[in-house]
């Protein structure tokens, strides 16, 4: 896990220098949602999700853009969840049409390494415990 701080790593990608920072929790959630959309089967393993990323180019590009922008105000129009911003769309189009897939790999690996998947497992576990306790309580009433 990487500690979020003001220090950025500069990476050259798609003809520009990008500041790569630790992914904000909201960005991690959006990337995780994209991964879930790719691997719809509940029994999919992490390897299955990665395999689907390999054949699902639009989702990979979307995750790259999310990681590059890494800010709600830059990702969404009007800084609100919902419609993507012009910056998001322009970045997506540039990556999709003006770059080579081989150039994505290092950046994608770096961004995936910044995901804190332990948080998602902890949340899932906590929700399961809460459900179980609420059901036990209802059954005893």
Short mmCIF file of N, CA and C in Angstrom, two decimals:
data_model
loop_
_atom_site.label_atom_id
_atom_site.label_comp_id
_atom_site.label_asym_id
_atom_site.label_seq_id
_atom_site.Cartn_x
_atom_site.Cartn_y
_atom_site.Cartn_z
N UNK A 1 0.84 -1.17 0.00
CA UNK A 1 0.00 0.00 0.00
C UNK A 1 0.89 1.24 0.00
N UNK A 2 0.48 2.23 -0.74
CA UNK A 2 1.25 3.46 -0.82
C UNK A 2 0.54 4.54 -0.02
N UNK A 3 1.29 5.27 0.75
CA UNK A 3 0.72 6.35 1.54
C UNK A 3 0.47 7.53 0.62
N UNK A 4 -0.76 8.08 0.71
CA UNK A 4 -1.08 9.22 -0.12
C UNK A 4 -0.34 10.44 0.42
N UNK A 5 0.40 11.09 -0.46
CA UNK A 5 1.10 12.30 -0.07
C UNK A 5 1.16 13.23 -1.26
N UNK A 6 1.83 14.35 -1.11
CA UNK A 6 1.90 15.33 -2.19
C UNK A 6 2.97 14.99 -3.21
N UNK A 7 3.81 14.02 -2.91
CA UNK A 7 4.87 13.66 -3.84
C UNK A 7 4.32 12.90 -5.03
N UNK A 8 4.63 13.38 -6.22
CA UNK A 8 4.16 12.73 -7.43
C UNK A 8 5.34 12.17 -8.20
N UNK A 9 5.08 11.07 -8.89
CA UNK A 9 6.07 10.53 -9.82
C UNK A 9 5.67 11.03 -11.20
N UNK A 10 6.60 11.53 -11.96
CA UNK A 10 6.32 12.02 -13.30
C UNK A 10 6.58 10.88 -14.28
N UNK A 11 5.57 10.58 -15.09
CA UNK A 11 5.66 9.55 -16.11
C UNK A 11 5.28 10.15 -17.45
N UNK A 12 6.05 9.83 -18.47
CA UNK A 12 5.75 10.29 -19.82
C UNK A 12 4.79 9.27 -20.44
N UNK A 13 3.66 9.76 -20.94
CA UNK A 13 2.66 8.87 -21.54
C UNK A 13 1.81 9.68 -22.50
N UNK A 14 1.53 9.12 -23.65
CA UNK A 14 0.68 9.74 -24.66
C UNK A 14 1.18 11.15 -25.02
N UNK A 15 2.50 11.30 -25.09
CA UNK A 15 3.08 12.57 -25.50
C UNK A 15 3.06 13.66 -24.44
N UNK A 16 2.70 13.32 -23.22
CA UNK A 16 2.63 14.31 -22.14
C UNK A 16 3.29 13.76 -20.89
N UNK A 17 3.67 14.67 -20.01
CA UNK A 17 4.15 14.27 -18.68
C UNK A 17 2.95 14.23 -17.75
N UNK A 18 2.81 13.12 -17.02
CA UNK A 18 1.69 12.94 -16.09
C UNK A 18 2.22 12.80 -14.69
N UNK A 19 1.57 13.42 -13.75
CA UNK A 19 1.90 13.22 -12.34
C UNK A 19 1.10 12.03 -11.84
N UNK A 20 1.80 11.00 -11.44
CA UNK A 20 1.14 9.80 -10.91
C UNK A 20 1.22 9.88 -9.39
N UNK A 21 0.07 9.95 -8.77
CA UNK A 21 -0.01 10.05 -7.31
C UNK A 21 -0.75 8.83 -6.77
N UNK A 22 -0.63 8.61 -5.49
CA UNK A 22 -1.38 7.53 -4.85
C UNK A 22 -2.86 7.71 -5.17
N UNK A 23 -3.52 6.62 -5.51
CA UNK A 23 -4.92 6.70 -5.91
C UNK A 23 -5.81 7.07 -4.73
N UNK A 24 -6.67 8.04 -4.97
CA UNK A 24 -7.63 8.44 -3.94
C UNK A 24 -8.66 7.33 -3.77
N UNK A 25 -9.28 7.22 -2.60
CA UNK A 25 -10.27 6.16 -2.37
C UNK A 25 -11.39 6.15 -3.42
N UNK A 26 -11.83 7.32 -3.84
CA UNK A 26 -12.89 7.39 -4.84
C UNK A 26 -12.44 6.82 -6.17
N UNK A 27 -11.19 7.08 -6.55
CA UNK A 27 -10.64 6.54 -7.79
C UNK A 27 -10.50 5.04 -7.68
N UNK A 28 -10.04 4.57 -6.53
CA UNK A 28 -9.93 3.12 -6.33
C UNK A 28 -11.29 2.45 -6.47
N UNK A 29 -12.32 3.08 -5.93
CA UNK A 29 -13.67 2.53 -6.03
C UNK A 29 -14.12 2.47 -7.48
N UNK A 30 -13.88 3.53 -8.24
CA UNK A 30 -14.28 3.54 -9.65
C UNK A 30 -13.55 2.47 -10.45
N UNK A 31 -12.27 2.27 -10.17
CA UNK A 31 -11.51 1.23 -10.86
C UNK A 31 -12.02 -0.15 -10.45
N UNK A 32 -12.33 -0.32 -9.17
CA UNK A 32 -12.88 -1.60 -8.70
C UNK A 32 -14.23 -1.88 -9.34
N UNK A 33 -15.07 -0.85 -9.49
CA UNK A 33 -16.36 -1.03 -10.15
C UNK A 33 -16.18 -1.46 -11.60
N UNK A 34 -15.20 -0.90 -12.25
CA UNK A 34 -14.91 -1.29 -13.63
C UNK A 34 -14.46 -2.75 -13.69
N UNK A 35 -13.64 -3.16 -12.72
CA UNK A 35 -13.20 -4.55 -12.67
C UNK A 35 -14.37 -5.49 -12.43
N UNK A 36 -15.31 -5.07 -11.59
CA UNK A 36 -16.50 -5.89 -11.33
C UNK A 36 -17.35 -6.00 -12.58
N UNK A 37 -17.47 -4.91 -13.33
CA UNK A 37 -18.24 -4.94 -14.57
C UNK A 37 -17.61 -5.88 -15.59
N UNK A 38 -16.29 -5.98 -15.57
CA UNK A 38 -15.59 -6.87 -16.49
C UNK A 38 -15.82 -8.32 -16.09
N UNK A 39 -15.65 -8.62 -14.83
CA UNK A 39 -15.78 -9.99 -14.33
C UNK A 39 -17.12 -10.13 -13.62
N UNK A 40 -18.16 -10.30 -14.40
CA UNK A 40 -19.51 -10.35 -13.84
C UNK A 40 -19.76 -11.61 -13.01
N UNK A 41 -19.06 -12.68 -13.34
CA UNK A 41 -19.26 -13.93 -12.60
C UNK A 41 -18.70 -13.77 -11.19
N UNK A 42 -19.51 -14.11 -10.21
CA UNK A 42 -19.12 -13.92 -8.82
C UNK A 42 -17.95 -14.81 -8.42
N UNK A 43 -17.81 -15.95 -9.11
CA UNK A 43 -16.74 -16.88 -8.74
C UNK A 43 -15.42 -16.59 -9.46
N UNK A 44 -15.34 -15.48 -10.17
CA UNK A 44 -14.10 -15.13 -10.88
C UNK A 44 -12.97 -14.87 -9.90
N UNK A 45 -11.81 -15.33 -10.27
CA UNK A 45 -10.63 -15.07 -9.45
C UNK A 45 -9.98 -13.78 -9.91
N UNK A 46 -9.00 -13.32 -9.16
CA UNK A 46 -8.27 -12.12 -9.54
C UNK A 46 -7.61 -12.32 -10.90
N UNK A 47 -7.11 -13.54 -11.16
CA UNK A 47 -6.49 -13.84 -12.44
C UNK A 47 -7.51 -13.74 -13.57
N UNK A 48 -8.76 -14.17 -13.33
CA UNK A 48 -9.81 -14.04 -14.34
C UNK A 48 -10.09 -12.58 -14.67
N UNK A 49 -10.10 -11.74 -13.65
CA UNK A 49 -10.33 -10.31 -13.87
C UNK A 49 -9.20 -9.73 -14.72
N UNK A 50 -7.96 -10.07 -14.40
CA UNK A 50 -6.81 -9.58 -15.17
C UNK A 50 -6.88 -10.10 -16.60
N UNK A 51 -7.29 -11.34 -16.79
CA UNK A 51 -7.43 -11.90 -18.13
C UNK A 51 -8.48 -11.13 -18.93
N UNK A 52 -9.58 -10.78 -18.28
CA UNK A 52 -10.62 -10.00 -18.95
C UNK A 52 -10.12 -8.60 -19.30
N UNK A 53 -9.31 -8.00 -18.42
CA UNK A 53 -8.72 -6.71 -18.73
C UNK A 53 -7.88 -6.80 -20.01
N UNK A 54 -7.21 -7.94 -20.18
CA UNK A 54 -6.34 -8.11 -21.34
C UNK A 54 -7.12 -8.11 -22.65
N UNK A 55 -8.38 -8.53 -22.62
CA UNK A 55 -9.17 -8.57 -23.86
C UNK A 55 -10.22 -7.47 -23.93
N UNK A 56 -10.35 -6.68 -22.89
CA UNK A 56 -11.37 -5.63 -22.85
C UNK A 56 -10.69 -4.26 -22.87
N UNK A 57 -10.26 -3.85 -24.05
CA UNK A 57 -9.50 -2.61 -24.21
C UNK A 57 -10.21 -1.38 -23.68
N UNK A 58 -11.50 -1.16 -23.97
CA UNK A 58 -12.15 0.05 -23.45
C UNK A 58 -12.11 0.16 -21.92
N UNK A 59 -12.25 -0.94 -21.24
CA UNK A 59 -12.19 -0.92 -19.78
C UNK A 59 -10.79 -0.61 -19.28
N UNK A 60 -9.79 -1.14 -19.95
CA UNK A 60 -8.41 -0.86 -19.57
C UNK A 60 -8.13 0.63 -19.74
N UNK A 61 -8.56 1.19 -20.86
CA UNK A 61 -8.33 2.61 -21.12
C UNK A 61 -9.07 3.45 -20.08
N UNK A 62 -10.29 3.05 -19.75
CA UNK A 62 -11.06 3.78 -18.74
C UNK A 62 -10.32 3.78 -17.40
N UNK A 63 -9.77 2.64 -17.00
CA UNK A 63 -9.02 2.56 -15.74
C UNK A 63 -7.76 3.41 -15.80
N UNK A 64 -7.09 3.41 -16.95
CA UNK A 64 -5.91 4.26 -17.10
C UNK A 64 -6.28 5.74 -16.93
N UNK A 65 -7.37 6.16 -17.56
CA UNK A 65 -7.79 7.55 -17.46
C UNK A 65 -8.16 7.89 -16.02
N UNK A 66 -8.89 6.99 -15.36
CA UNK A 66 -9.25 7.23 -13.96
C UNK A 66 -8.00 7.43 -13.10
N UNK A 67 -7.01 6.57 -13.31
CA UNK A 67 -5.78 6.67 -12.53
C UNK A 67 -4.97 7.92 -12.86
N UNK A 68 -4.96 8.30 -14.13
CA UNK A 68 -4.21 9.50 -14.53
C UNK A 68 -4.85 10.76 -13.98
N UNK A 69 -6.16 10.86 -14.07
CA UNK A 69 -6.84 12.07 -13.60
C UNK A 69 -6.97 12.07 -12.08
N UNK A 70 -7.39 10.95 -11.48
CA UNK A 70 -7.36 10.72 -10.04
C UNK A 70 -7.98 11.85 -9.21
N UNK A 71 -9.02 12.48 -9.72
CA UNK A 71 -9.67 13.56 -8.99
C UNK A 71 -11.10 13.70 -9.49
N UNK A 72 -12.04 13.75 -8.59
CA UNK A 72 -13.46 13.82 -8.95
C UNK A 72 -13.75 15.01 -9.86
N UNK A 73 -13.14 16.16 -9.58
CA UNK A 73 -13.40 17.35 -10.39
C UNK A 73 -12.84 17.22 -11.81
N UNK A 74 -11.82 16.40 -11.98
CA UNK A 74 -11.26 16.19 -13.31
C UNK A 74 -11.96 15.05 -14.03
N UNK A 75 -12.48 14.07 -13.30
CA UNK A 75 -13.13 12.91 -13.90
C UNK A 75 -14.55 13.22 -14.33
N UNK A 76 -15.30 13.90 -13.48
CA UNK A 76 -16.72 14.13 -13.74
C UNK A 76 -17.01 15.57 -14.12
N UNK A 77 -17.98 15.74 -15.01
CA UNK A 77 -18.44 17.08 -15.39
C UNK A 77 -19.02 17.76 -14.15
N UNK A 78 -18.74 19.00 -13.96
CA UNK A 78 -19.22 19.78 -12.82
C UNK A 78 -18.74 19.21 -11.48
N UNK A 79 -17.73 18.34 -11.49
CA UNK A 79 -17.21 17.78 -10.25
C UNK A 79 -18.16 16.85 -9.53
N UNK A 80 -19.23 16.44 -10.21
CA UNK A 80 -20.23 15.57 -9.59
C UNK A 80 -20.17 14.19 -10.24
N UNK A 81 -20.54 13.17 -9.50
CA UNK A 81 -20.61 11.83 -10.07
C UNK A 81 -21.67 11.82 -11.16
N UNK A 82 -21.41 11.08 -12.20
CA UNK A 82 -22.37 11.00 -13.29
C UNK A 82 -21.68 11.10 -14.63
N UNK A 83 -21.94 12.16 -15.35
CA UNK A 83 -21.38 12.33 -16.69
C UNK A 83 -19.89 12.64 -16.61
N UNK A 84 -19.14 12.02 -17.52
CA UNK A 84 -17.70 12.26 -17.53
C UNK A 84 -17.39 13.64 -18.09
N UNK A 85 -16.30 14.22 -17.59
CA UNK A 85 -15.87 15.57 -18.00
C UNK A 85 -15.28 15.54 -19.41
N UNK A 86 -15.13 16.72 -19.98
CA UNK A 86 -14.49 16.85 -21.29
C UNK A 86 -13.04 16.38 -21.20
N UNK A 87 -12.37 16.66 -20.06
CA UNK A 87 -10.99 16.22 -19.88
C UNK A 87 -10.90 14.70 -19.88
N UNK A 88 -11.86 14.04 -19.20
CA UNK A 88 -11.89 12.58 -19.18
C UNK A 88 -12.06 12.05 -20.60
N UNK A 89 -13.03 12.60 -21.33
CA UNK A 89 -13.31 12.13 -22.69
C UNK A 89 -12.13 12.36 -23.63
N UNK A 90 -11.49 13.53 -23.51
CA UNK A 90 -10.35 13.84 -24.36
C UNK A 90 -9.18 12.91 -24.06
N UNK A 91 -8.93 12.66 -22.77
CA UNK A 91 -7.84 11.76 -22.38
C UNK A 91 -8.12 10.35 -22.85
N UNK A 92 -9.37 9.90 -22.69
CA UNK A 92 -9.78 8.57 -23.15
C UNK A 92 -9.54 8.44 -24.65
N UNK A 93 -10.00 9.42 -25.42
CA UNK A 93 -9.84 9.37 -26.88
C UNK A 93 -8.37 9.38 -27.28
N UNK A 94 -7.57 10.17 -26.62
CA UNK A 94 -6.14 10.23 -26.93
C UNK A 94 -5.49 8.87 -26.69
N UNK A 95 -5.78 8.27 -25.55
CA UNK A 95 -5.18 6.96 -25.24
C UNK A 95 -5.70 5.90 -26.21
N UNK A 96 -6.98 5.91 -26.47
CA UNK A 96 -7.59 4.88 -27.31
C UNK A 96 -7.10 4.96 -28.77
N UNK A 97 -6.91 6.18 -29.27
CA UNK A 97 -6.64 6.34 -30.70
C UNK A 97 -5.21 6.75 -31.03
N UNK A 98 -4.48 7.31 -30.09
CA UNK A 98 -3.17 7.87 -30.42
C UNK A 98 -2.01 7.22 -29.66
N UNK A 99 -2.24 6.09 -29.03
CA UNK A 99 -1.16 5.41 -28.32
C UNK A 99 -1.15 3.93 -28.70
N UNK A 100 -0.09 3.27 -28.32
CA UNK A 100 0.04 1.83 -28.55
C UNK A 100 -0.22 1.09 -27.25
N UNK A 101 -0.86 -0.06 -27.35
CA UNK A 101 -1.17 -0.85 -26.15
C UNK A 101 0.08 -1.22 -25.38
N UNK A 102 1.17 -1.46 -26.07
CA UNK A 102 2.41 -1.83 -25.37
C UNK A 102 2.89 -0.72 -24.43
N UNK A 103 2.50 0.53 -24.74
CA UNK A 103 2.88 1.65 -23.89
C UNK A 103 2.06 1.73 -22.61
N UNK A 104 0.94 1.04 -22.56
CA UNK A 104 0.05 1.10 -21.41
C UNK A 104 0.52 0.23 -20.25
N UNK A 105 1.23 -0.85 -20.57
CA UNK A 105 1.52 -1.88 -19.59
C UNK A 105 2.19 -1.35 -18.33
N UNK A 106 3.30 -0.62 -18.48
CA UNK A 106 4.01 -0.14 -17.29
C UNK A 106 3.13 0.77 -16.43
N UNK A 107 2.39 1.65 -17.10
CA UNK A 107 1.52 2.57 -16.37
C UNK A 107 0.39 1.81 -15.67
N UNK A 108 -0.19 0.85 -16.35
CA UNK A 108 -1.28 0.06 -15.76
C UNK A 108 -0.78 -0.75 -14.57
N UNK A 109 0.37 -1.37 -14.70
CA UNK A 109 0.94 -2.14 -13.59
C UNK A 109 1.20 -1.23 -12.39
N UNK A 110 1.73 -0.04 -12.65
CA UNK A 110 1.99 0.91 -11.56
C UNK A 110 0.69 1.30 -10.86
N UNK A 111 -0.36 1.55 -11.63
CA UNK A 111 -1.64 1.94 -11.03
C UNK A 111 -2.29 0.78 -10.27
N UNK A 112 -2.22 -0.41 -10.83
CA UNK A 112 -2.80 -1.57 -10.15
C UNK A 112 -2.06 -1.81 -8.83
N UNK A 113 -0.76 -1.58 -8.83
CA UNK A 113 0.00 -1.79 -7.59
C UNK A 113 -0.40 -0.78 -6.52
N UNK A 114 -0.99 0.34 -6.92
CA UNK A 114 -1.42 1.36 -5.95
C UNK A 114 -2.81 1.08 -5.39
N UNK A 115 -3.53 0.09 -5.96
CA UNK A 115 -4.85 -0.26 -5.43
C UNK A 115 -4.69 -0.92 -4.07
N UNK A 116 -5.47 -0.52 -3.13
CA UNK A 116 -5.45 -1.12 -1.81
C UNK A 116 -6.62 -2.08 -1.72
N UNK A 117 -6.43 -3.31 -2.26
CA UNK A 117 -7.55 -4.25 -2.31
C UNK A 117 -7.90 -4.78 -0.92
N UNK A 118 -7.00 -4.64 0.02
CA UNK A 118 -7.29 -5.07 1.39
C UNK A 118 -8.51 -4.32 1.95
N UNK A 119 -8.66 -3.05 1.57
CA UNK A 119 -9.80 -2.26 2.02
C UNK A 119 -11.10 -2.88 1.54
N UNK A 120 -11.13 -3.30 0.27
CA UNK A 120 -12.35 -3.88 -0.28
C UNK A 120 -12.71 -5.19 0.43
N UNK A 121 -11.69 -6.02 0.72
CA UNK A 121 -11.95 -7.26 1.43
C UNK A 121 -12.45 -6.98 2.85
N UNK A 122 -11.87 -5.97 3.50
CA UNK A 122 -12.31 -5.61 4.85
C UNK A 122 -13.75 -5.13 4.85
N UNK A 123 -14.09 -4.29 3.88
CA UNK A 123 -15.46 -3.78 3.79
C UNK A 123 -16.43 -4.93 3.55
N UNK A 124 -16.08 -5.81 2.61
CA UNK A 124 -16.95 -6.96 2.30
C UNK A 124 -17.14 -7.83 3.53
N UNK A 125 -16.06 -8.09 4.26
CA UNK A 125 -16.13 -8.89 5.47
C UNK A 125 -17.00 -8.22 6.53
N UNK A 126 -16.83 -6.92 6.70
CA UNK A 126 -17.62 -6.18 7.69
C UNK A 126 -19.11 -6.21 7.35
N UNK A 127 -19.42 -6.05 6.08
CA UNK A 127 -20.83 -6.09 5.65
C UNK A 127 -21.41 -7.47 5.91
N UNK A 128 -20.64 -8.51 5.64
CA UNK A 128 -21.12 -9.88 5.87
C UNK A 128 -21.38 -10.10 7.37
N UNK A 129 -20.51 -9.62 8.23
CA UNK A 129 -20.70 -9.75 9.68
C UNK A 129 -21.95 -9.00 10.11
N UNK A 130 -22.13 -7.78 9.60
CA UNK A 130 -23.32 -6.99 9.92
C UNK A 130 -24.59 -7.70 9.49
N UNK A 131 -24.61 -8.23 8.28
CA UNK A 131 -25.78 -8.98 7.80
C UNK A 131 -26.10 -10.16 8.70
N UNK A 132 -25.05 -10.89 9.05
CA UNK A 132 -25.23 -12.07 9.88
C UNK A 132 -25.81 -11.69 11.24
N UNK A 133 -25.31 -10.65 11.85
CA UNK A 133 -25.80 -10.24 13.16
C UNK A 133 -27.23 -9.73 13.09
N UNK A 134 -27.54 -9.00 12.02
CA UNK A 134 -28.93 -8.50 11.87
C UNK A 134 -29.89 -9.65 11.65
N UNK A 135 -29.48 -10.64 10.86
CA UNK A 135 -30.34 -11.80 10.65
C UNK A 135 -30.54 -12.61 11.93
N UNK A 136 -29.45 -12.77 12.70
CA UNK A 136 -29.55 -13.48 13.97
C UNK A 136 -30.52 -12.76 14.91
N UNK A 137 -30.44 -11.46 14.93
CA UNK A 137 -31.29 -10.66 15.79
C UNK A 137 -32.76 -10.78 15.37
N UNK A 138 -33.02 -10.75 14.08
CA UNK A 138 -34.39 -10.89 13.59
C UNK A 138 -34.95 -12.27 13.92
N UNK A 139 -34.11 -13.28 13.83
CA UNK A 139 -34.58 -14.65 14.09
C UNK A 139 -34.90 -14.85 15.56
N UNK A 140 -34.22 -14.14 16.45
CA UNK A 140 -34.49 -14.32 17.87
C UNK A 140 -35.71 -13.51 18.34
N UNK A 141 -36.12 -12.52 17.55
CA UNK A 141 -37.28 -11.70 17.94
C UNK A 141 -38.54 -12.39 17.66
#
